[in-house]
Amino acid sequence: QVQLVESGGGLVQAGGSLRLSCAASGGTFSMYGMGWFRQAPGKQRDFVAAISRSGSSTNYADSVKGRFTISRDNAKNTVYLQMSSLKPEDTAVYYCAAESTLFRGVPGTNAPGYDYWGQGTQVTVSS
């Protein structure tokens, strides 16, 4: 059983930056592919980014490509989401998720494919 705790959300002006962190405990972190998703009010939970178990491979939603960077530190059991050039449409609750897998590639973009979820952290971008 893996517990995930996100942090780093907040209020930022358009064009600004934030770094989200997701600390994992209760499992072998390097055995999990990791992803970030977000959910705006009244909308479905959307894929943002994913990273392979080793951190060598990543994938991004088109809407954040070139602005967001996902990374992980397996020694610290933590995955990060560096967000830059933020836009008001990035406003959402951001969730990290873990996929228990033997697959060494990048996890998928579908939320049901992930096994564990954090509680989320709010990101609000003002115009």
Coordinates of N, CA and C in Angstrom, one line a residue:
Q1 N 0.8 -1.2 0.0 CA 0.0 0.0 0.0 C 0.9 1.2 0.0
V2 N 0.6 2.1 -0.9 CA 1.4 3.3 -1.1 C 0.6 4.5 -0.7
Q3 N 1.2 5.4 0.1 CA 0.5 6.7 0.5 C 1.2 7.8 -0.3
L4 N 0.4 8.7 -0.9 CA 1.0 9.8 -1.7 C 0.5 11.1 -1.1
V5 N 1.4 12.0 -0.9 CA 1.0 13.3 -0.3 C 1.6 14.4 -1.2
E6 N 0.7 15.2 -1.8 CA 1.1 16.3 -2.6 C 1.3 17.6 -1.8
S7 N 2.2 18.5 -2.3 CA 2.4 19.8 -1.7 C 2.9 20.7 -2.7
G8 N 2.8 22.0 -2.4 CA 3.4 23.0 -3.3 C 2.4 23.8 -4.1
G9 N 1.1 23.5 -4.0 CA 0.1 24.3 -4.7 C 0.0 25.7 -4.0
G10 N -0.8 26.5 -4.7 CA -1.0 27.8 -4.2 C -1.6 28.8 -5.3
L11 N -1.6 30.0 -5.0 CA -2.1 31.1 -5.9 C -0.9 31.8 -6.6
V12 N -0.9 31.9 -7.9 CA 0.1 32.5 -8.6 C -0.5 33.3 -9.8
Q13 N 0.2 34.3 -10.2 CA -0.2 35.1 -11.3 C 0.1 34.4 -12.6
A14 N -0.6 34.7 -13.6 CA -0.3 34.2 -15.0 C 1.1 34.5 -15.4
G15 N 1.8 33.6 -16.0 CA 3.2 33.7 -16.3 C 4.1 33.3 -15.3
G16 N 3.6 33.0 -14.1 CA 4.5 32.6 -13.0 C 4.7 31.1 -13.0
S17 N 5.4 30.7 -11.9 CA 5.8 29.3 -11.8 C 5.5 28.7 -10.4
L18 N 5.3 27.4 -10.4 CA 5.2 26.7 -9.1 C 5.8 25.3 -9.3
R19 N 6.3 24.7 -8.2 CA 6.7 23.3 -8.2 C 5.9 22.5 -7.3
L20 N 5.3 21.5 -7.8 CA 4.5 20.6 -7.0 C 5.4 19.4 -6.6
S21 N 5.2 18.9 -5.4 CA 6.0 17.7 -4.9 C 4.9 16.7 -4.5
C22 N 5.3 15.4 -4.6 CA 4.5 14.3 -4.2 C 5.4 13.3 -3.5
A23 N 5.2 13.2 -2.2 CA 6.0 12.3 -1.4 C 5.3 11.0 -1.2
A24 N 6.0 9.9 -1.5 CA 5.4 8.5 -1.4 C 6.0 7.8 -0.1
S25 N 5.2 7.0 0.4 CA 5.6 6.2 1.6 C 4.8 4.8 1.5
G26 N 5.4 3.8 2.1 CA 4.7 2.6 2.3 C 5.0 1.6 1.2
G27 N 5.8 1.9 0.2 CA 6.1 0.9 -0.8 C 7.5 1.2 -1.4
T28 N 7.9 0.4 -2.4 CA 9.1 0.6 -3.0 C 8.9 1.5 -4.2
F29 N 9.3 2.8 -4.0 CA 9.0 3.8 -4.9 C 9.4 3.6 -6.3
S30 N 10.6 3.0 -6.4 CA 11.2 2.8 -7.8 C 10.4 1.7 -8.6
M31 N 9.5 1.0 -8.0 CA 8.7 0.0 -8.7 C 7.4 0.6 -9.2
Y32 N 7.2 1.9 -9.1 CA 6.0 2.6 -9.5 C 6.2 3.6 -10.6
G33 N 5.5 3.5 -11.7 CA 5.4 4.6 -12.6 C 4.5 5.7 -12.0
M34 N 4.9 6.9 -12.3 CA 4.2 8.0 -11.6 C 3.5 8.9 -12.6
G35 N 2.4 9.5 -12.2 CA 1.7 10.5 -13.1 C 1.2 11.6 -12.3
W36 N 0.9 12.7 -13.0 CA 0.2 13.9 -12.5 C -1.1 14.1 -13.3
F37 N -2.2 14.3 -12.6 CA -3.4 14.6 -13.3 C -4.0 15.9 -12.7
R38 N -5.0 16.5 -13.3 CA -5.6 17.6 -12.7 C -7.1 17.6 -13.0
Q39 N -7.8 18.3 -12.1 CA -9.3 18.3 -12.3 C -9.8 19.7 -11.9
A40 N -10.4 20.4 -12.9 CA -11.0 21.7 -12.7 C -12.4 21.5 -12.3
P41 N -13.0 22.5 -11.6 CA -14.4 22.3 -11.2 C -15.4 22.0 -12.3
G42 N -16.2 20.9 -12.1 CA -17.1 20.6 -13.1 C -16.6 19.8 -14.3
K43 N -15.3 19.5 -14.3 CA -14.7 18.8 -15.4 C -14.1 17.5 -15.0
Q44 N -13.8 16.6 -15.9 CA -13.2 15.3 -15.6 C -11.7 15.5 -15.3
R45 N -11.2 14.4 -14.7 CA -9.8 14.4 -14.3 C -8.9 14.2 -15.5
D46 N -8.0 15.1 -15.8 CA -7.2 15.0 -17.1 C -5.8 14.7 -16.8
F47 N -5.2 13.9 -17.7 CA -3.8 13.6 -17.6 C -2.9 14.9 -17.9
V48 N -1.8 15.0 -17.1 CA -0.9 16.1 -17.2 C 0.5 15.6 -17.7
A49 N 1.0 14.7 -16.9 CA 2.4 14.2 -17.2 C 2.6 12.8 -16.6
A50 N 3.5 12.1 -17.1 CA 3.9 10.8 -16.5 C 5.4 10.6 -16.6
I51 N 5.9 9.7 -15.8 CA 7.3 9.4 -15.8 C 7.5 7.9 -15.5
S52 N 8.5 7.4 -16.1 CA 8.8 5.9 -15.9 C 9.4 5.7 -14.6
R53 N 9.6 4.4 -14.2 CA 10.1 4.1 -12.9 C 11.5 4.6 -12.7
S54 N 12.3 4.6 -13.7 CA 13.7 5.1 -13.5 C 13.8 6.6 -13.7
G55 N 12.8 7.2 -14.3 CA 12.9 8.6 -14.6 C 13.4 8.9 -16.0
S56 N 13.8 7.9 -16.7 CA 14.4 8.1 -18.0 C 13.4 8.5 -19.1
S57 N 12.2 8.2 -18.9 CA 11.2 8.5 -20.0 C 10.0 9.3 -19.4
T58 N 9.5 10.2 -20.2 CA 8.4 11.1 -19.7 C 7.4 11.2 -20.9
N59 N 6.2 11.7 -20.5 CA 5.2 12.0 -21.4 C 4.3 13.1 -20.9
Y60 N 3.8 14.0 -21.8 CA 3.1 15.2 -21.4 C 1.9 15.3 -22.2
A61 N 0.9 15.9 -21.6 CA -0.3 16.3 -22.4 C 0.1 17.5 -23.3
D62 N -0.5 17.6 -24.4 CA -0.2 18.7 -25.4 C -0.3 20.0 -24.7
S63 N -1.3 20.2 -23.9 CA -1.6 21.5 -23.3 C -0.5 22.0 -22.4
V64 N 0.4 21.1 -21.9 CA 1.4 21.6 -21.0 C 2.8 21.3 -21.5
K65 N 2.9 20.7 -22.7 CA 4.2 20.4 -23.3 C 5.0 21.7 -23.5
G66 N 6.3 21.7 -23.0 CA 7.1 22.9 -23.1 C 7.0 23.8 -22.0
R67 N 6.0 23.6 -21.1 CA 5.8 24.5 -20.0 C 6.0 23.8 -18.6
F68 N 5.6 22.5 -18.6 CA 5.7 21.7 -17.4 C 6.8 20.6 -17.6
T69 N 7.5 20.3 -16.4 CA 8.5 19.2 -16.4 C 8.2 18.3 -15.2
I70 N 8.1 17.0 -15.5 CA 8.0 16.0 -14.5 C 9.3 15.4 -14.2
S71 N 9.6 15.2 -13.0 CA 10.9 14.5 -12.6 C 10.7 13.7 -11.3
R72 N 11.6 12.9 -11.0 CA 11.5 12.1 -9.8 C 12.9 11.9 -9.2
D73 N 12.9 11.7 -7.8 CA 14.1 11.4 -7.1 C 13.8 10.1 -6.3
N74 N 14.3 9.0 -6.8 CA 13.9 7.7 -6.2 C 14.6 7.6 -4.8
A75 N 15.7 8.3 -4.6 CA 16.3 8.3 -3.3 C 15.5 9.0 -2.2
K76 N 14.7 9.9 -2.7 CA 13.8 10.7 -1.8 C 12.3 10.3 -1.8
N77 N 12.1 9.3 -2.7 CA 10.7 8.8 -2.8 C 9.7 9.9 -3.2
T78 N 10.1 10.8 -4.1 CA 9.4 12.0 -4.4 C 9.3 12.2 -5.9
V79 N 8.2 12.6 -6.4 CA 8.0 13.0 -7.8 C 7.6 14.5 -7.8
Y80 N 8.1 15.2 -8.8 CA 7.9 16.7 -8.9 C 7.2 17.0 -10.2
L81 N 6.6 18.2 -10.2 CA 6.0 18.8 -11.4 C 6.4 20.2 -11.3
Q82 N 7.3 20.6 -12.2 CA 7.7 22.0 -12.3 C 6.8 22.6 -13.3
M83 N 6.1 23.7 -12.9 CA 5.2 24.3 -13.8 C 5.6 25.8 -14.1
S84 N 5.8 26.1 -15.3 CA 6.2 27.5 -15.7 C 5.2 28.1 -16.7
S85 N 5.3 29.4 -16.9 CA 4.4 30.1 -17.9 C 3.0 29.7 -17.6
L86 N 2.6 29.7 -16.4 CA 1.3 29.3 -16.0 C 0.2 30.2 -16.6
K87 N -0.9 29.5 -16.9 CA -2.1 30.2 -17.5 C -3.3 30.0 -16.6
P88 N -4.3 30.9 -16.7 CA -5.5 30.7 -15.9 C -6.2 29.4 -16.1
E89 N -6.1 28.9 -17.3 CA -6.7 27.6 -17.6 C -5.9 26.4 -17.0
D90 N -4.8 26.6 -16.3 CA -4.1 25.6 -15.6 C -4.7 25.5 -14.2
T91 N -5.6 26.3 -13.8 CA -6.2 26.3 -12.5 C -7.0 25.0 -12.3
A92 N -6.7 24.3 -11.2 CA -7.3 22.9 -11.0 C -6.7 22.4 -9.7
V93 N -7.3 21.3 -9.3 CA -6.7 20.5 -8.2 C -5.8 19.5 -8.9
Y94 N -4.5 19.4 -8.5 CA -3.5 18.6 -9.1 C -3.3 17.3 -8.2
Y95 N -3.3 16.2 -8.8 CA -3.2 14.9 -8.1 C -2.0 14.1 -8.7
C96 N -1.2 13.5 -7.8 CA -0.2 12.6 -8.2 C -0.8 11.2 -8.1
A97 N -0.3 10.3 -8.9 CA -0.8 8.9 -8.9 C 0.3 7.9 -9.2
A98 N 0.2 6.7 -8.7 CA 1.2 5.7 -8.8 C 0.6 4.5 -9.5
E99 N 1.4 4.0 -10.4 CA 1.0 2.7 -11.1 C 2.0 1.6 -10.7
S100 N 1.5 0.6 -10.1 CA 2.3 -0.5 -9.7 C 2.5 -1.4 -10.9
T101 N 3.8 -1.5 -11.4 CA 4.0 -2.2 -12.6 C 5.4 -2.8 -12.7
L102 N 5.6 -3.8 -13.5 CA 6.9 -4.3 -13.9 C 7.4 -3.7 -15.2
F103 N 6.5 -2.9 -15.8 CA 6.8 -2.2 -17.1 C 7.7 -1.1 -16.8
R104 N 8.8 -1.0 -17.6 CA 9.8 0.0 -17.4 C 9.6 1.3 -18.2
G105 N 8.5 1.3 -19.0 CA 8.3 2.5 -19.8 C 7.4 3.5 -19.1
V106 N 6.9 4.5 -19.8 CA 6.1 5.5 -19.2 C 4.7 5.0 -19.0
P107 N 4.1 5.3 -17.8 CA 2.8 4.9 -17.6 C 1.8 5.6 -18.5
G108 N 0.6 5.0 -18.5 CA -0.4 5.5 -19.5 C -1.0 6.9 -19.1
T109 N -1.9 7.3 -19.9 CA -2.6 8.6 -19.7 C -4.0 8.5 -19.1
N110 N -4.4 7.3 -18.9 CA -5.8 7.1 -18.4 C -5.8 6.9 -16.8
A111 N -6.6 7.6 -16.2 CA -6.6 7.6 -14.7 C -6.9 6.2 -14.1
P112 N -7.8 5.5 -14.7 CA -8.1 4.1 -14.1 C -6.9 3.2 -14.1
G113 N -5.9 3.5 -14.9 CA -4.8 2.6 -14.9 C -3.8 2.8 -13.7
Y114 N -4.1 3.8 -12.9 CA -3.2 4.0 -11.7 C -3.9 3.4 -10.5
D115 N -3.0 3.0 -9.6 CA -3.4 2.2 -8.4 C -3.6 3.0 -7.2
Y116 N -2.8 4.1 -7.0 CA -2.9 4.9 -5.8 C -2.9 6.4 -6.2
W117 N -3.6 7.1 -5.3 CA -3.8 8.6 -5.6 C -3.5 9.3 -4.3
G118 N -3.0 10.6 -4.5 CA -2.9 11.5 -3.4 C -4.2 12.2 -3.2
Q119 N -4.2 13.1 -2.3 CA -5.4 13.9 -1.9 C -5.6 15.1 -2.8
G120 N -4.6 15.5 -3.5 CA -4.6 16.7 -4.3 C -4.1 17.9 -3.7
T121 N -3.7 18.9 -4.5 CA -3.3 20.2 -4.1 C -3.8 21.2 -5.1
Q122 N -4.3 22.3 -4.5 CA -5.0 23.3 -5.4 C -4.0 24.2 -6.0
V123 N -4.1 24.4 -7.3 CA -3.3 25.4 -8.0 C -4.3 26.4 -8.6
T124 N -4.1 27.7 -8.3 CA -4.9 28.7 -8.8 C -4.1 29.8 -9.5
V125 N -4.4 30.0 -10.8 CA -3.6 31.0 -11.6 C -4.5 32.2 -11.9
S126 N -4.1 33.3 -11.4 CA -4.9 34.5 -11.7 C -4.5 35.3 -12.9
S127 N -5.4 35.9 -13.6 CA -5.1 36.6 -14.8 C -4.7 38.0 -14.6

